[in-house]
CSV table of C-alpha atoms in Angstrom, one decimal:
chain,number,residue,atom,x,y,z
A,1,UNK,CA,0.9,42.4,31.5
A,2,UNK,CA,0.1,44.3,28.6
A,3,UNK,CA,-0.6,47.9,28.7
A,4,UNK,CA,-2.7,48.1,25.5
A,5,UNK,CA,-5.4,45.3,25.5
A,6,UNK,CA,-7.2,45.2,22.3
A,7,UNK,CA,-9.9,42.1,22.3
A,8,UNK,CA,-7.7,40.1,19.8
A,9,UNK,CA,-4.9,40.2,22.8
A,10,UNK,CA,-7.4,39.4,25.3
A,11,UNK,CA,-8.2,36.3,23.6
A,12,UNK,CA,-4.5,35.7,22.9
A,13,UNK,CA,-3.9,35.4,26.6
A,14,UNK,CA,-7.1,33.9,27.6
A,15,UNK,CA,-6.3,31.0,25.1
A,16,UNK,CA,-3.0,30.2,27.3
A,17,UNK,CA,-5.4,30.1,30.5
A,18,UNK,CA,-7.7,27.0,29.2
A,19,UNK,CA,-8.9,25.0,30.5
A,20,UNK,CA,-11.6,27.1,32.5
A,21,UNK,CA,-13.0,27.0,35.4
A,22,UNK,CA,-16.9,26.9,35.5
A,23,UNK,CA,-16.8,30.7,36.3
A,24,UNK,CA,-14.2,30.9,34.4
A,25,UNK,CA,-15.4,30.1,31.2
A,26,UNK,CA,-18.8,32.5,32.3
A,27,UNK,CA,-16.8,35.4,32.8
A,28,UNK,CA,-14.8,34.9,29.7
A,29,UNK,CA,-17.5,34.9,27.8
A,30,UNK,CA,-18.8,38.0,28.9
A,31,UNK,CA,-15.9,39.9,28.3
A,32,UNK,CA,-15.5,38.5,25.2
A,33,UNK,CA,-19.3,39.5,24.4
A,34,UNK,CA,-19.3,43.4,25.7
A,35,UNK,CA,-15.7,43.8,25.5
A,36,UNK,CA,-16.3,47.1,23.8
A,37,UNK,CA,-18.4,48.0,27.0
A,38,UNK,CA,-15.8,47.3,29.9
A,39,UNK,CA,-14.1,50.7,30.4
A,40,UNK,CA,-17.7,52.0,32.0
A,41,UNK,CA,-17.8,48.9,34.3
A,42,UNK,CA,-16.7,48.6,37.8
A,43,UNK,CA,-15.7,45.4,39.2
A,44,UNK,CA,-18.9,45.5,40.9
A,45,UNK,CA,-21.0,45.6,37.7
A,46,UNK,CA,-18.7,43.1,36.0
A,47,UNK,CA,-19.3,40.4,38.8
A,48,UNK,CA,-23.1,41.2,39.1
A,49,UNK,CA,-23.8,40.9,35.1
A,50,UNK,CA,-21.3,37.5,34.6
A,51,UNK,CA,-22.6,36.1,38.0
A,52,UNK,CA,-19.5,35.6,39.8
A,53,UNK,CA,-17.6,37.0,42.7
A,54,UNK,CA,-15.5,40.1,42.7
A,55,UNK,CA,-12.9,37.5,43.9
A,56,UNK,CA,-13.1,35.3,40.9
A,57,UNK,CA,-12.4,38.1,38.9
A,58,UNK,CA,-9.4,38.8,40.7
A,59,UNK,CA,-8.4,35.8,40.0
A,60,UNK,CA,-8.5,35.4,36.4
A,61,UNK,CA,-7.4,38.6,35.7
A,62,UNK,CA,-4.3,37.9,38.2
A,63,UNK,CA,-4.0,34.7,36.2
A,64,UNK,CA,-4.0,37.1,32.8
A,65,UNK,CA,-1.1,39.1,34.4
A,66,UNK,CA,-3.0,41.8,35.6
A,67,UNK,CA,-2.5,43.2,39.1
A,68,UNK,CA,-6.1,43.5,40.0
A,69,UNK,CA,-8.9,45.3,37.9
A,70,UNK,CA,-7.9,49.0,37.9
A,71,UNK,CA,-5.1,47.9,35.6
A,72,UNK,CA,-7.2,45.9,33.6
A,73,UNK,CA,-9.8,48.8,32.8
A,74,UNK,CA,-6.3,50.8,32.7
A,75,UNK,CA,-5.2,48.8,29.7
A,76,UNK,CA,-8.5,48.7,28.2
A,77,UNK,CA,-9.0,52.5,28.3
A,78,UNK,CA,-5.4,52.7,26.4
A,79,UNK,CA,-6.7,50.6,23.3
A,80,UNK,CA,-7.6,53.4,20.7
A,81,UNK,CA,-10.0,51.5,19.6
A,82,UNK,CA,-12.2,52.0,22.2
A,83,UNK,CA,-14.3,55.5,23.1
A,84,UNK,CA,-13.4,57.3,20.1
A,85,UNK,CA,-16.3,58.9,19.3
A,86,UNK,CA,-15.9,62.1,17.1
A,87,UNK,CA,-17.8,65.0,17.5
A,88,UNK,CA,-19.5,66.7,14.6
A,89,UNK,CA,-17.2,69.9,14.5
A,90,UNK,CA,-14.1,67.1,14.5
A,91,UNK,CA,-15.8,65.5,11.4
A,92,UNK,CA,-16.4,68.5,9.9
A,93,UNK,CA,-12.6,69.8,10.5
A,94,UNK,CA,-11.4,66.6,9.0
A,95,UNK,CA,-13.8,66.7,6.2
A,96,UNK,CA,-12.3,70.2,4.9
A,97,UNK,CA,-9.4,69.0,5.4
A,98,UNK,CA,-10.0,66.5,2.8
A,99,UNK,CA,-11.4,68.7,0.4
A,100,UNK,CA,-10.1,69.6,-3.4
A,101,UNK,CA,-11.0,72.5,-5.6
A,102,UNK,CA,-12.2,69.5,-8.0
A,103,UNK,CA,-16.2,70.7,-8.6
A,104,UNK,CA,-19.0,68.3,-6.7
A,105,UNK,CA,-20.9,65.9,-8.8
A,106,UNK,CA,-23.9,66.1,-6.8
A,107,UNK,CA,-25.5,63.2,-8.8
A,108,UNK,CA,-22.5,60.9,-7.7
A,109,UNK,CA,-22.8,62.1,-4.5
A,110,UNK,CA,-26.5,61.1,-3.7
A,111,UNK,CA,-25.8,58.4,-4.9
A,112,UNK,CA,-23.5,57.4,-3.2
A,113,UNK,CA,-25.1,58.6,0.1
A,114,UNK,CA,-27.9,56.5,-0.5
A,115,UNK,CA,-26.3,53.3,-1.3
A,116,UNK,CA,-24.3,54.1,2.0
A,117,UNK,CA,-28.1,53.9,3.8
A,118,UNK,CA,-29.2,51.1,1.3
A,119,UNK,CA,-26.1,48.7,2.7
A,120,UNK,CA,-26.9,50.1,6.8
A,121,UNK,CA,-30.9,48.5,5.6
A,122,UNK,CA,-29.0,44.9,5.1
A,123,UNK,CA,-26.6,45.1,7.3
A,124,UNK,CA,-29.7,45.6,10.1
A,125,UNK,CA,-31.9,42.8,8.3
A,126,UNK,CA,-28.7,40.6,8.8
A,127,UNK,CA,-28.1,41.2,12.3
A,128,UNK,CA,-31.2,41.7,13.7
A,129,UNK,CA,-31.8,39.0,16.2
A,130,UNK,CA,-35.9,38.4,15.8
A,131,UNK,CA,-36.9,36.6,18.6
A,132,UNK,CA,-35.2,38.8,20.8
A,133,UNK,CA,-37.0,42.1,19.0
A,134,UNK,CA,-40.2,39.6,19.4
A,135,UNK,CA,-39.7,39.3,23.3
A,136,UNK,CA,-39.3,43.4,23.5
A,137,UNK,CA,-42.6,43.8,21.4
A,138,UNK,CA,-44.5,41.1,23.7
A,139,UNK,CA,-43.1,43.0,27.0
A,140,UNK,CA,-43.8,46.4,25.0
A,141,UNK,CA,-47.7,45.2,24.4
A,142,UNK,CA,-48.5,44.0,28.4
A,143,UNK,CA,-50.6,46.6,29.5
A,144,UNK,CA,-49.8,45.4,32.9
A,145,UNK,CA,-46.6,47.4,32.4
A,146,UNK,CA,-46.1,51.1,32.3
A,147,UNK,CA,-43.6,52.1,29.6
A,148,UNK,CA,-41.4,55.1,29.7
A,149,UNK,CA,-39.2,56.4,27.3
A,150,UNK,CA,-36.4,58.7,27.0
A,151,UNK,CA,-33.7,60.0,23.9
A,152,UNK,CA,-32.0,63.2,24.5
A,153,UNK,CA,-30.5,65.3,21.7
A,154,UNK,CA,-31.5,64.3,18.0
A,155,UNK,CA,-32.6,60.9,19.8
A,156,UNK,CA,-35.2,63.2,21.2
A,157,UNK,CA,-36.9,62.7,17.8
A,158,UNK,CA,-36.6,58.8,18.0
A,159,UNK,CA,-38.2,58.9,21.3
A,160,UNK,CA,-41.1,61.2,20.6
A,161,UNK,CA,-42.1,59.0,17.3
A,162,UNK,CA,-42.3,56.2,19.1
A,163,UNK,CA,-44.0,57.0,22.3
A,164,UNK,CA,-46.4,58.9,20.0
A,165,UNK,CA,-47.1,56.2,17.9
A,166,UNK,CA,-47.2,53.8,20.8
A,167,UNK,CA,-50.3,55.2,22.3
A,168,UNK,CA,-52.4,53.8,19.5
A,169,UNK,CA,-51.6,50.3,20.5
A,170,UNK,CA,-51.8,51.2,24.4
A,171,UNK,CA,-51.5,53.7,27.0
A,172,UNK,CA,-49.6,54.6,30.1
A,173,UNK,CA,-46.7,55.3,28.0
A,174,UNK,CA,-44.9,58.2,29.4
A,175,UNK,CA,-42.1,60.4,27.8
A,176,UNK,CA,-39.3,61.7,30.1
A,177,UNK,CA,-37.7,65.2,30.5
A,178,UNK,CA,-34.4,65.3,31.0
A,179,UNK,CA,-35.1,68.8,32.6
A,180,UNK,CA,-33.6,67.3,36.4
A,181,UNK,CA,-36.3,69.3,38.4
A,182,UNK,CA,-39.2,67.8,36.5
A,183,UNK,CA,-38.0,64.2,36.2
A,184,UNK,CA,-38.4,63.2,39.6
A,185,UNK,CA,-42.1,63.6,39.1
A,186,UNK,CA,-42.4,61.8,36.2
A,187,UNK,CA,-40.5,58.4,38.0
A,188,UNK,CA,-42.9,58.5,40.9
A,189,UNK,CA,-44.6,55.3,41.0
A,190,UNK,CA,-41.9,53.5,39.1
A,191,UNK,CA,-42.1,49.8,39.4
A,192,UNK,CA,-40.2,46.3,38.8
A,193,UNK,CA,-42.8,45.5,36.3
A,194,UNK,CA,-41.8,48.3,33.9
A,195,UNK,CA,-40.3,49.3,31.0
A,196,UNK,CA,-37.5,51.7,29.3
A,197,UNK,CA,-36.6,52.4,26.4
A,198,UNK,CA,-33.9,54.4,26.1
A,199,UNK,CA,-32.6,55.9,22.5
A,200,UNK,CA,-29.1,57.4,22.9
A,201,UNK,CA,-27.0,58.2,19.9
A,202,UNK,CA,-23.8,59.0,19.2
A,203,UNK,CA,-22.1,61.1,22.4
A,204,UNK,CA,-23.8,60.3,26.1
A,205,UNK,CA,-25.8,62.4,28.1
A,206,UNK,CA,-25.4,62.0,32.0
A,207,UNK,CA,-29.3,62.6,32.5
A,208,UNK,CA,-30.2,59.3,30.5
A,209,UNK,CA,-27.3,57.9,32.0
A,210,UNK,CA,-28.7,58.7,35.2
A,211,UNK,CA,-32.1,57.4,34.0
A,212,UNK,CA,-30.7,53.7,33.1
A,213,UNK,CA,-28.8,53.7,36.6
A,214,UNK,CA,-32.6,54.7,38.0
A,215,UNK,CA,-34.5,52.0,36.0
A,216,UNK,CA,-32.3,49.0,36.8
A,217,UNK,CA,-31.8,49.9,40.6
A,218,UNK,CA,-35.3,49.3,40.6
A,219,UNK,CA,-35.2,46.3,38.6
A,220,UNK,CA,-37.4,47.2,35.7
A,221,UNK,CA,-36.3,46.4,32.4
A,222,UNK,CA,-34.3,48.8,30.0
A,223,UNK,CA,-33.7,48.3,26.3
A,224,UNK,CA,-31.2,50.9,24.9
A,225,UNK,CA,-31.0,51.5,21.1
A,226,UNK,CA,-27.7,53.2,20.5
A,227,UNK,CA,-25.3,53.0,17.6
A,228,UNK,CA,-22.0,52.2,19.5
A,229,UNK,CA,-20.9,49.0,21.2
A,230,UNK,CA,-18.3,51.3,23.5
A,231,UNK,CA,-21.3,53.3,25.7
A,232,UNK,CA,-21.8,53.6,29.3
A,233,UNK,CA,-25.5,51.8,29.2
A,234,UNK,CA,-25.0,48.3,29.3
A,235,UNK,CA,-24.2,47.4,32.6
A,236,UNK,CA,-27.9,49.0,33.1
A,237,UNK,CA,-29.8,47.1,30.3
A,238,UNK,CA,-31.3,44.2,29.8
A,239,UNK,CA,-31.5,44.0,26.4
A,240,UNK,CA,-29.3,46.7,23.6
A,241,UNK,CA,-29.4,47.3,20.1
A,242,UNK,CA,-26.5,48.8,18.6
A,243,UNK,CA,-27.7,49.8,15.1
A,244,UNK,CA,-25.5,50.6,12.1
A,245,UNK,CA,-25.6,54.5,11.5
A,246,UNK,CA,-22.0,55.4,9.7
A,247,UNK,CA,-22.9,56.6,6.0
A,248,UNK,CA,-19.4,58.4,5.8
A,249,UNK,CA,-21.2,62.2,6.2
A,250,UNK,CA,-20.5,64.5,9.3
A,251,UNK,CA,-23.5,63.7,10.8
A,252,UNK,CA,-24.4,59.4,11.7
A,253,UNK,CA,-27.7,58.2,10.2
A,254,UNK,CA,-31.1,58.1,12.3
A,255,UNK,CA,-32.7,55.9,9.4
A,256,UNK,CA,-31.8,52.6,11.0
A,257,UNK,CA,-33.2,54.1,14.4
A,258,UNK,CA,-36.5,55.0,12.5
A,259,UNK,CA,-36.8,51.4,11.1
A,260,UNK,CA,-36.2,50.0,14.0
A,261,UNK,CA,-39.1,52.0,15.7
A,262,UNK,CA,-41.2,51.3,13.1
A,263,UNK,CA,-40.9,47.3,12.8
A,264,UNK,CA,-41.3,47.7,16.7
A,265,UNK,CA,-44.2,49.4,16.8
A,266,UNK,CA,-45.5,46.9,13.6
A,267,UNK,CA,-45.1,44.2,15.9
A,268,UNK,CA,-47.2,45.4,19.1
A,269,UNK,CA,-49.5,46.6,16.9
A,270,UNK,CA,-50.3,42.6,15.7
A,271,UNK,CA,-50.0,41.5,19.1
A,272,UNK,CA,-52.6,44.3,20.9
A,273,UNK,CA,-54.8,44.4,17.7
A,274,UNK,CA,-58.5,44.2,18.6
A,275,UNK,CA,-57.4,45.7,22.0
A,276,UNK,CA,-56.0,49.0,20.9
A,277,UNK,CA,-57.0,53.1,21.2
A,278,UNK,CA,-57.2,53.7,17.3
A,279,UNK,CA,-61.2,54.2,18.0
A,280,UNK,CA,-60.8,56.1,21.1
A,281,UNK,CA,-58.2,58.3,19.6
A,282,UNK,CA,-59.8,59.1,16.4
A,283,UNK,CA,-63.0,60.4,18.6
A,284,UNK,CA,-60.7,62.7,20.5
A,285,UNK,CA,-58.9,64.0,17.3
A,286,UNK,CA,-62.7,64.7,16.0
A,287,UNK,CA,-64.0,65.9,19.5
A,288,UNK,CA,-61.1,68.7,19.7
A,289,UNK,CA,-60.6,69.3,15.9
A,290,UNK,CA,-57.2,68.6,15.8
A,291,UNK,CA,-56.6,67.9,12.4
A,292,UNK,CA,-58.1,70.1,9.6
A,293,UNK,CA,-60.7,68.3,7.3
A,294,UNK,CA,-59.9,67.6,4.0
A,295,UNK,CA,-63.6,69.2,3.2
A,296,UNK,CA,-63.2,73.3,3.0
């Protein structure tokens, strides 16, 4: 058994295992996909999400040389590669540590900052699966479905630009507090037909968490848009988008996120077009002079 299972092991001793059974091979290739993901599952998620029994699992993983899963998650927990998120202070400690007394360019230094975001632009335009981000825009325009989203933190900004924007192509699109007095209020009436959409960057908060663990115990369907593979949220989602945001600053970058948003909300805009609020909005903004006119 090895105490340290990185996924290059895993596959080192899955390789010996082969061939595989039918459930087998299913389970394989689940860990294999959301390997980064495992040390928030319990065997109970695990089986539910591959479609096998807890007992198969045994199995295999007895087969791997594993006494049962707590040692497995044990061993996964112990790879360093996994759950190492740094905190900002952390960054910032090891940034001055890096420091020299040599002046700043700050010409070189944008520079280089925005090539850093340039490359995160192709690196999302190469990965980005399309037909999966045109299934989320088709369930995002039914207006059969209610859609509810939530970001805490600085992914509080992700959430309110698109639920904002959102209501020009539709309505009953709801934003959620994370305040836990007022939330119950605003999930009353949740149903299976649903949506959430779930931005959560960098470290986790236990509310959204909470809010995921909500959604899919109802069998709605969550999307999360995070920028880590290692995060508690899949074994709650349907579909995740895990978008490139490491510029090497203190701070990850929210420009991906803001793309993302926007190409979403370009999409349901084509699809609800002819059947959308822009009219009835504009009448309101006029109605209750909420913008200033550009005539003085």
């Amino acid at each position: 058994m090895k105490d340290n299972l990185d996924l290059k092991t895993y596959k080192q001793l899955a390789e010996q295992l082969k061939p595989f059974t039918e459930s087998e091979t299913n389970l394989h290739n689940y860990i294999v996909t959301h390997f980064e993901e495992l040390t928030y599952y319990g065997i109970i998620d695990l089986a539910q999400k591959a479609k096998i029994s807890k007992a198969t699992i045994g199995r295999y993983l007895n087969k791997l040389g594993f006494t049962g899963y707590a040692a497995f998650k044990r061993a996964l927990k112990k790879d360093p590669g996994l759950n190492t998120i740094v905190s900002p202070i952390d960054a910032s400690k090891a940034s001055k540590s890096k420091a020299t007394t040599l002046p700043i360019d700050t010409k070189d230094e944008v520079q280089r900052y925005v090539g850093n975001v340039s490359k995160l632009i192709e690196q999302f335009s190469h990965e980005l699966n399309v037909r999966e981000l045109e299934r989320l825009a088709a369930l995002i325009a039914d207006k059969n479905k209610t859609i509810y989203v939530v970001g805490p933190a600085s992914s509080r900004a992700l959430a309110i630009h698109f639920s904002t924007l959102l209501k020009y192509s539709r309505a009953e699109v709801v934003l959620l507090p994370l305040d836990r007095g007022e939330l119950p209020k605003a999930l009353l009436g949740v149903k299976q037909q649903d949506v959430l959409v779930a931005f959560s960057y960098y470290r986790f908060n236990p509310v959204v968490i909470d809010i995921t663990r909500f959604f899919n115990s109802k069998q709605a369907h969550v999307t999360v848009i995070t920028n880590t593979q290692s995060n508690p949220y899949g074994k709650y989602s349907n579909m995740q988008y895990v978008l490139p945001s490491d510029v090497d600053s203190i701070f990850h970058s929210r420009t991906i996120g803001f793309l993302f948003i926007e190409l979403l909300l370009f999409l349901v805009q084509k699809q609800t077009e002819g059947d959308d609020n822009f009219e009835e909005l504009e009448g309101l903004f006029k109605f209750f002079g909420t913008f200033s006119s550009i005539d003085f």
